[in-house]
Coordinates of C-alpha atoms and ligand atoms in Angstrom, one line a residue:
M1 CA 2.8 28.1 10.7
A2 CA 5.1 25.5 10.0
D3 CA 8.1 25.9 7.3
H4 CA 6.3 23.7 4.9
V5 CA 2.8 22.2 3.7
K6 CA 1.9 19.4 5.6
L7 CA 0.6 16.3 3.8
F8 CA -2.5 14.5 4.3
L9 CA -2.4 13.0 1.2
P10 CA -2.6 9.1 0.1
G11 CA 1.1 8.7 -1.1
P12 CA 2.7 10.7 -0.4
T13 CA 2.6 11.2 3.1
E14 CA 4.1 13.6 5.7
V15 CA 8.4 12.5 6.5
R16 CA 9.4 13.7 10.2
A17 CA 12.7 16.1 9.6
E18 CA 14.9 13.6 11.6
I19 CA 14.5 10.6 8.5
R20 CA 14.5 13.4 6.1
Q21 CA 18.3 14.2 7.8
A22 CA 19.2 10.5 7.5
Q23 CA 19.0 10.8 3.6
T24 CA 22.2 13.3 4.1
Q25 CA 24.5 10.7 5.8
P26 CA 27.8 10.3 3.7
M27 CA 27.6 8.3 0.9
I28 CA 28.3 3.9 1.7
G29 CA 29.7 1.4 -1.5
H30 CA 26.8 -1.0 -2.0
R31 CA 28.5 -3.4 -1.9
S32 CA 30.7 -2.3 0.8
A33 CA 30.9 -4.5 4.3
V34 CA 29.3 -1.2 5.6
F35 CA 25.7 -1.5 3.7
L36 CA 25.7 -5.4 3.6
E37 CA 25.1 -4.8 7.6
L38 CA 23.0 -2.4 6.8
F39 CA 21.1 -4.0 4.7
A40 CA 21.1 -7.4 6.6
R41 CA 19.7 -5.3 9.7
V42 CA 16.9 -3.7 8.3
Q43 CA 15.5 -7.2 6.5
E44 CA 15.2 -8.4 10.5
K45 CA 13.5 -5.2 11.3
L46 CA 11.3 -5.6 7.8
R47 CA 10.2 -9.2 8.4
R48 CA 9.1 -8.3 11.5
V49 CA 6.5 -5.7 10.4
F50 CA 5.0 -7.9 7.9
Y51 CA 4.8 -10.8 10.3
T52 CA 6.3 -13.0 8.2
N53 CA 9.9 -15.6 9.0
S54 CA 10.7 -15.6 5.3
R55 CA 12.5 -12.8 2.9
V56 CA 11.0 -9.6 1.6
Y57 CA 12.5 -7.7 -0.5
V58 CA 13.5 -3.9 -1.0
S59 CA 12.7 -2.7 -4.7
T60 CA 14.4 0.6 -6.2
S61 CA 10.9 1.5 -7.5
S62 CA 7.5 2.3 -6.3
G63 CA 5.1 -0.1 -5.6
T64 CA 4.4 -0.3 -9.3
G65 CA 7.4 -2.4 -10.0
I66 CA 6.8 -5.1 -7.9
W67 CA 3.0 -5.3 -8.9
E68 CA 5.2 -6.4 -12.8
G69 CA 7.6 -8.4 -10.7
A70 CA 4.2 -10.5 -8.9
S71 CA 2.7 -11.0 -11.9
R72 CA 5.7 -11.3 -14.1
N73 CA 6.8 -14.6 -11.0
C74 CA 3.9 -16.1 -10.3
V75 CA 2.0 -16.0 -13.1
R76 CA 2.3 -18.9 -16.3
D77 CA 1.6 -18.7 -20.0
D78 CA -0.3 -21.1 -20.0
R79 CA -2.5 -19.9 -17.1
K80 CA -4.5 -17.1 -15.6
V81 CA -4.7 -14.2 -13.1
L82 CA -8.0 -13.4 -11.0
H83 CA -8.4 -9.5 -10.6
F84 CA -11.5 -7.7 -8.8
V85 CA -11.8 -4.0 -10.1
Q86 CA -13.2 -1.7 -7.9
G87 CA -11.5 1.8 -8.4
S88 CA -8.4 3.2 -10.0
F89 CA -5.6 0.8 -8.7
S90 CA -7.0 -2.4 -8.7
E91 CA -7.8 -1.3 -12.6
R92 CA -4.3 -0.8 -13.2
W93 CA -2.7 -2.9 -11.6
A94 CA -5.3 -5.6 -13.9
Y95 CA -3.5 -3.6 -16.5
V96 CA -0.5 -4.2 -15.4
S97 CA -1.0 -7.8 -15.8
Q98 CA -2.3 -8.1 -19.3
S99 CA 0.5 -5.4 -20.7
N100 CA 3.1 -8.2 -20.2
G101 CA 0.9 -10.9 -21.9
K102 CA -0.7 -12.6 -19.1
Q103 CA -4.5 -14.3 -19.0
T104 CA -6.1 -11.2 -17.4
T105 CA -9.9 -12.8 -15.8
V106 CA -10.8 -9.1 -15.1
V107 CA -14.4 -8.8 -11.7
D108 CA -15.5 -5.3 -12.5
L109 CA -17.4 -4.3 -9.0
A110 CA -18.8 -1.1 -8.6
W111 CA -16.5 1.8 -7.2
G112 CA -17.0 1.8 -3.2
K113 CA -17.9 -1.6 -3.2
A114 CA -16.0 -4.3 -1.5
V115 CA -14.7 -7.7 -2.8
R116 CA -16.4 -10.2 -0.8
P117 CA -14.7 -13.1 0.2
E118 CA -18.3 -15.4 -1.6
M119 CA -17.4 -13.0 -4.7
V120 CA -13.8 -14.9 -4.6
R121 CA -14.7 -18.1 -4.2
E122 CA -16.8 -17.8 -7.0
A123 CA -15.1 -16.8 -9.4
L124 CA -12.1 -19.1 -8.7
R125 CA -14.2 -22.7 -8.5
A126 CA -14.5 -21.5 -12.7
G127 CA -10.1 -23.0 -12.2
G128 CA -7.7 -22.4 -14.2
Y129 CA -5.9 -20.0 -11.8
D130 CA -2.1 -19.6 -11.3
A131 CA -2.8 -16.6 -8.9
L132 CA -5.2 -13.7 -7.1
A133 CA -4.2 -10.5 -7.4
L134 CA -6.2 -8.4 -4.5
V135 CA -5.9 -4.7 -3.8
H136 CA -6.1 -4.6 -0.1
N137 CA -7.0 -1.2 0.2
E138 CA -8.3 0.8 -3.0
T139 CA -6.8 3.7 -2.0
S140 CA -9.0 5.7 -4.8
T141 CA -12.3 4.8 -3.4
G142 CA -11.5 4.6 0.7
V143 CA -12.8 0.8 0.7
M144 CA -10.3 -1.8 2.4
N145 CA -11.3 -5.3 1.9
P146 CA -12.0 -8.0 4.3
L147 CA -8.7 -9.4 4.2
Y148 CA -8.4 -12.1 6.7
E149 CA -11.8 -13.5 5.5
I150 CA -10.8 -13.7 1.8
A151 CA -7.0 -15.1 3.2
E152 CA -9.7 -18.2 4.7
V153 CA -11.3 -18.5 1.3
M154 CA -7.9 -18.4 -0.5
K155 CA -7.5 -22.1 2.0
E156 CA -10.3 -23.2 0.0
F157 CA -7.9 -23.2 -3.4
P158 CA -4.1 -24.3 -2.0
D159 CA -2.9 -24.1 -5.6
V160 CA -4.0 -20.2 -5.8
F161 CA -1.2 -17.5 -5.3
F162 CA -2.4 -15.4 -3.1
M163 CA -0.9 -12.0 -4.2
V164 CA -2.1 -8.6 -2.1
D165 CA -1.5 -5.0 -2.8
A166 CA -1.2 -3.0 -0.1
V167 CA 0.4 -0.4 -1.0
S168 CA -1.7 1.8 0.9
S169 CA -2.4 -0.4 4.4
A170 CA 1.0 -2.0 5.0
A171 CA 2.9 -0.4 8.3
G172 CA -0.9 1.0 9.0
V173 CA -2.8 -2.0 9.5
K174 CA -1.9 -5.6 11.0
I175 CA -1.0 -7.8 7.7
E176 CA 0.5 -11.3 9.0
V177 CA 1.4 -12.5 5.6
N178 CA 3.1 -15.6 6.3
K179 CA -0.6 -16.7 8.8
L180 CA -2.4 -15.3 5.6
G181 CA -0.2 -17.3 3.4
I182 CA 0.2 -14.2 1.4
D183 CA 2.9 -15.4 -1.3
V184 CA 3.4 -11.8 -2.6
L185 CA 2.6 -8.3 -1.0
V186 CA 3.2 -5.2 -2.2
A187 CA 4.1 -2.0 0.1
S188 CA 5.6 1.4 -0.9
S189 CA 8.0 3.4 1.4
Q190 CA 5.8 6.6 1.0
K191 CA 2.5 5.5 1.8
C192 CA 1.6 4.1 5.7
F193 CA 5.8 3.8 5.7
A194 CA 6.1 7.7 6.1
L195 CA 8.9 7.5 3.7
P196 CA 9.8 9.4 0.5
P197 CA 9.0 7.7 -2.3
G198 CA 11.6 5.6 -4.1
L199 CA 11.2 2.1 -2.2
S200 CA 9.1 -0.9 -2.2
F201 CA 8.8 -3.9 -0.4
A202 CA 7.5 -7.4 -1.2
P203 CA 7.7 -10.2 1.6
V204 CA 7.6 -13.7 -1.0
S205 CA 7.2 -17.1 0.1
D206 CA 9.3 -19.6 -1.6
R207 CA 6.7 -21.3 -3.5
V208 CA 6.8 -18.4 -5.9
L209 CA 10.5 -19.0 -5.9
E210 CA 9.9 -22.2 -7.1
R211 CA 7.2 -21.4 -9.5
A212 CA 9.5 -18.5 -10.9
K213 CA 12.1 -21.0 -11.7
T214 CA 9.4 -22.9 -14.3
I215 CA 8.9 -19.2 -16.2
P216 CA 10.9 -18.8 -18.5
Y217 CA 10.5 -14.7 -19.4
R218 CA 10.3 -13.2 -16.0
G219 CA 12.2 -10.0 -17.4
Y220 CA 14.5 -8.8 -15.4
Y221 CA 14.6 -5.5 -12.7
F222 CA 11.6 -7.3 -11.1
D223 CA 13.2 -10.8 -11.4
F224 CA 12.8 -12.4 -8.3
L225 CA 14.9 -15.2 -8.2
A226 CA 18.1 -12.5 -9.5
L227 CA 16.8 -10.3 -6.5
E228 CA 17.4 -13.5 -4.1
E229 CA 20.2 -14.6 -5.9
Q230 CA 22.0 -11.1 -3.9
L231 CA 19.7 -11.1 -1.2
L232 CA 21.1 -14.1 0.2
K233 CA 24.7 -12.0 0.2
N234 CA 22.8 -8.8 2.2
S235 CA 22.9 -7.6 -1.7
T236 CA 20.8 -6.5 -4.2
P237 CA 21.3 -6.8 -8.3
A238 CA 21.8 -3.3 -8.7
T239 CA 22.6 0.1 -7.2
P240 CA 20.0 0.1 -4.5
A241 CA 18.6 3.9 -3.4
V242 CA 21.1 4.0 -0.5
S243 CA 20.1 7.0 0.8
L244 CA 16.3 6.3 1.1
I245 CA 17.7 2.8 2.8
F246 CA 20.0 5.1 5.6
A247 CA 16.0 6.9 5.7
L248 CA 14.3 3.4 6.0
D249 CA 16.9 2.0 8.8
K250 CA 15.7 4.6 11.0
Q251 CA 11.9 5.0 10.1
L252 CA 11.9 1.2 11.2
D253 CA 13.5 1.5 14.4
G254 CA 11.1 4.3 15.3
M255 CA 8.1 2.5 14.1
L256 CA 9.3 -0.4 16.5
A257 CA 9.3 1.7 19.3
E258 CA 6.5 3.1 18.9
G259 CA 5.1 -0.3 19.0
L260 CA 2.9 -2.1 15.4
E261 CA 0.2 -2.7 17.4
A262 CA -0.2 1.0 18.8
R263 CA 1.0 2.1 15.7
F264 CA -2.7 0.0 13.5
A265 CA -4.3 1.6 17.1
R266 CA -3.1 4.8 16.2
H267 CA -4.2 4.7 12.4
A268 CA -7.2 2.8 13.2
K269 CA -8.5 5.6 16.1
L270 CA -7.7 8.5 13.2
A271 CA -10.0 6.6 11.0
A272 CA -12.4 6.5 13.1
L273 CA -12.3 10.6 13.8
T274 CA -11.9 11.5 10.0
R275 CA -15.6 9.7 9.4
Q276 CA -17.0 11.0 12.2
W277 CA -15.4 15.3 11.3
A278 CA -17.3 14.2 7.5
K279 CA -20.7 12.9 8.8
D280 CA -21.1 15.9 11.6
S281 CA -20.0 18.0 8.3
G282 CA -23.1 16.9 6.0
F283 CA -21.0 15.0 3.5
E284 CA -21.7 11.0 3.2
L285 CA -19.0 8.0 3.0
F286 CA -17.8 6.9 -0.6
A287 CA -16.9 3.4 0.9
E288 CA -20.0 0.7 1.2
P289 CA -20.7 0.9 5.2
G290 CA -18.6 -1.5 7.1
Y291 CA -15.7 -1.4 4.7
E292 CA -14.4 1.6 5.5
S293 CA -10.6 2.1 5.2
D294 CA -8.5 3.0 8.0
T295 CA -5.8 4.6 6.5
V296 CA -8.0 7.0 3.6
T297 CA -11.1 8.7 3.7
T298 CA -12.5 9.2 0.6
V299 CA -15.3 11.4 1.3
A300 CA -18.9 11.7 -1.3
N301 CA -19.0 15.6 -1.7
T302 CA -22.8 15.6 -1.0
R303 CA -22.7 19.4 0.3
G304 CA -21.6 20.0 -3.4
V305 CA -18.6 21.9 -1.9
D306 CA -15.7 23.5 -4.3
V307 CA -13.2 21.2 -3.9
P308 CA -10.4 22.8 -4.4
A309 CA -11.5 25.8 -3.2
M310 CA -11.1 24.6 0.1
Q311 CA -8.2 22.4 -0.7
K312 CA -7.1 26.3 -1.7
F313 CA -7.8 27.4 2.1
V314 CA -6.8 24.7 3.4
K315 CA -3.3 25.2 1.9
G316 CA -3.0 28.3 3.0
R317 CA -3.5 27.0 6.6
G318 CA -0.8 25.2 5.4
M319 CA -2.2 21.2 5.4
Q320 CA -2.8 19.8 1.5
I321 CA -5.9 16.8 0.9
D322 CA -6.7 15.6 -2.3
G323 CA -9.1 16.5 -4.7
G324 CA -10.3 13.0 -5.4
Y325 CA -8.4 9.9 -8.1
G326 CA -9.8 8.9 -11.4
K327 CA -13.1 9.4 -12.1
I328 CA -14.3 10.1 -8.7
K329 CA -12.3 13.4 -8.8
G330 CA -14.4 16.2 -7.2
K331 CA -16.7 14.1 -6.4
T332 CA -15.1 13.1 -3.8
F333 CA -11.8 14.1 -2.2
R334 CA -9.5 12.0 -0.4
I335 CA -8.0 12.5 3.9
A336 CA -5.4 10.3 4.2
H337 CA -4.7 9.2 8.0
M338 CA -1.4 7.3 6.9
G339 CA 1.7 7.2 8.8
D340 CA 3.2 8.8 11.9
A341 CA 0.3 11.8 11.8
T342 CA -0.9 12.5 15.1
R343 CA -4.3 13.6 16.7
A344 CA -3.1 17.1 16.8
D345 CA -2.4 17.4 13.3
F346 CA -6.5 16.4 12.7
E347 CA -7.3 18.4 15.2
E348 CA -6.1 21.9 13.2
L349 CA -7.1 20.0 9.7
F350 CA -10.2 19.8 11.1
A351 CA -10.6 23.3 12.3
A352 CA -9.1 24.5 9.0
L353 CA -12.2 23.0 7.2
N354 CA -14.7 23.7 9.4
D355 CA -14.1 27.5 8.8
F356 CA -13.9 26.8 5.0
L357 CA -17.3 25.0 5.4
M358 CA -18.6 27.9 8.0
A359 CA -17.3 30.8 6.2
P360 CA -20.4 32.5 4.3
R361 CA -20.0 32.6 0.3
A362 CA -21.1 35.3 -2.0
Ligands
PLP1 C1 -0.3 4.2 -4.2 C2 -0.2 2.8 -4.5 C3 -0.3 2.5 -5.9 C4 0.9 3.0 -6.7 O1 1.8 2.7 -5.8 P1 3.6 3.5 -6.5 O2 4.2 3.1 -5.3 O3 3.2 4.7 -6.1 O4 4.1 2.6 -7.6 C5 -0.8 1.0 -5.7 N1 -1.8 0.4 -5.3 C6 -2.3 1.5 -4.1 C7 -3.7 1.0 -3.6 C8 -1.7 2.9 -3.9 O5 -2.7 3.2 -3.0

C-alpha cells in the first residue's frame, strides 16, 4: 500500500513527490535577482497554459481572493454584475460580489443544470451590466458550462466584461483566454494544476486595468493596478509564497512536457471512464446530460448507498473520495479526475468501489 492516502478529491488534488520536494529548496529573498528570474520564467509558462499573450497574476491566496479582485476591479458602483447560480461555488461568488457592495443580479438555476448561451443573452439584454461572472465548472454539481458558446454570446455585448471562474477546470480543459475574450480568469493551484493549495492564477485583460483606474476603492491585496505595477518588474506587492512558486515552476515544466493537448485528453478520458463506471454500477449522474464535467464527476446516489461507509472502505485501501458538497451532501458523491492522475490510479479506485458495492451487507 502507498505511504499516504491518495486523493481523488476536487481539491486539493494529489501532488507528486517531486513537486512536493521542489518546495524544500533553500529560501531566497523575494526581491533577489534569482526570484525575479523565477517569476519571469513562471509568467512565460503560465501564458502558454492559459493561451494568452497578456499578464497572468500569481496571487498568494486561494482562488477566492481573485473572485474578490475580479468583482472589485471590474464593476463600477453605478453598474451591475450578473451572476448565474447553479451550485455552491456560483452561489458563493455572487455573495462575494454582494459583500463587496456591488449591485449583484442573480439568475437562479436548478442545481445540476447548465448555463445556456441563450440564458446569458436574455439576461444581458436588460442592460446596465459591467460584467458577467460565470463559473465554468460548478464543482459541487459536476456541471461544465458551454464556455465557448457563451463566449460567442459575449461578443454581442462588447461592453460587458467576461469574468470566468475556471478554478476547477483550468489546466484540465482547454481554455483559450485570448481567443474567448475573457477579461479575468480565476484558477487555483490545488485543482487541475496538481499543486499544494495557496496560490491562484489570474489572466487579466488590458481593458480591466483601464476600468480599474476609474474605480476608487478597489481594496489593496487584490488591487490589479498594484499587482500590475509590480508584475512589470517581475515582482509582487507583498511577500509571495516563494516555496509554492518553486513547486509551480517545476509543475509547469511537467505539464508542458506532457503536452497541454495530451493533458486535456487524459482528463477527458478519465472522465469518460468514471461516468461509465457510475452507470455500470447502477448510479445516475447528477449533471444534466451533455454537460457533465471533464474534471469532476458528481454521482447521484440513486442506489442509496451509505456514502460515509463507502468513503471509509475506500480509505482503507489508501484512497479518498468526496461525499458530496453543500446541500447535496450524501445525495451525491464526487470523484475528481483532476491533475496528474493516471488510468492505473482509476482502475485501483474502481476496484475498491466495486468491492464495497459487491460486499454482502447485514
Ligand atoms: C474550489 C473552488 C473554488 C474555491 O477556490 P479556493 O481556491 O478554495 O478559494 C471556487 N470555485 C470553484 C468552481 C471551485 O471548485
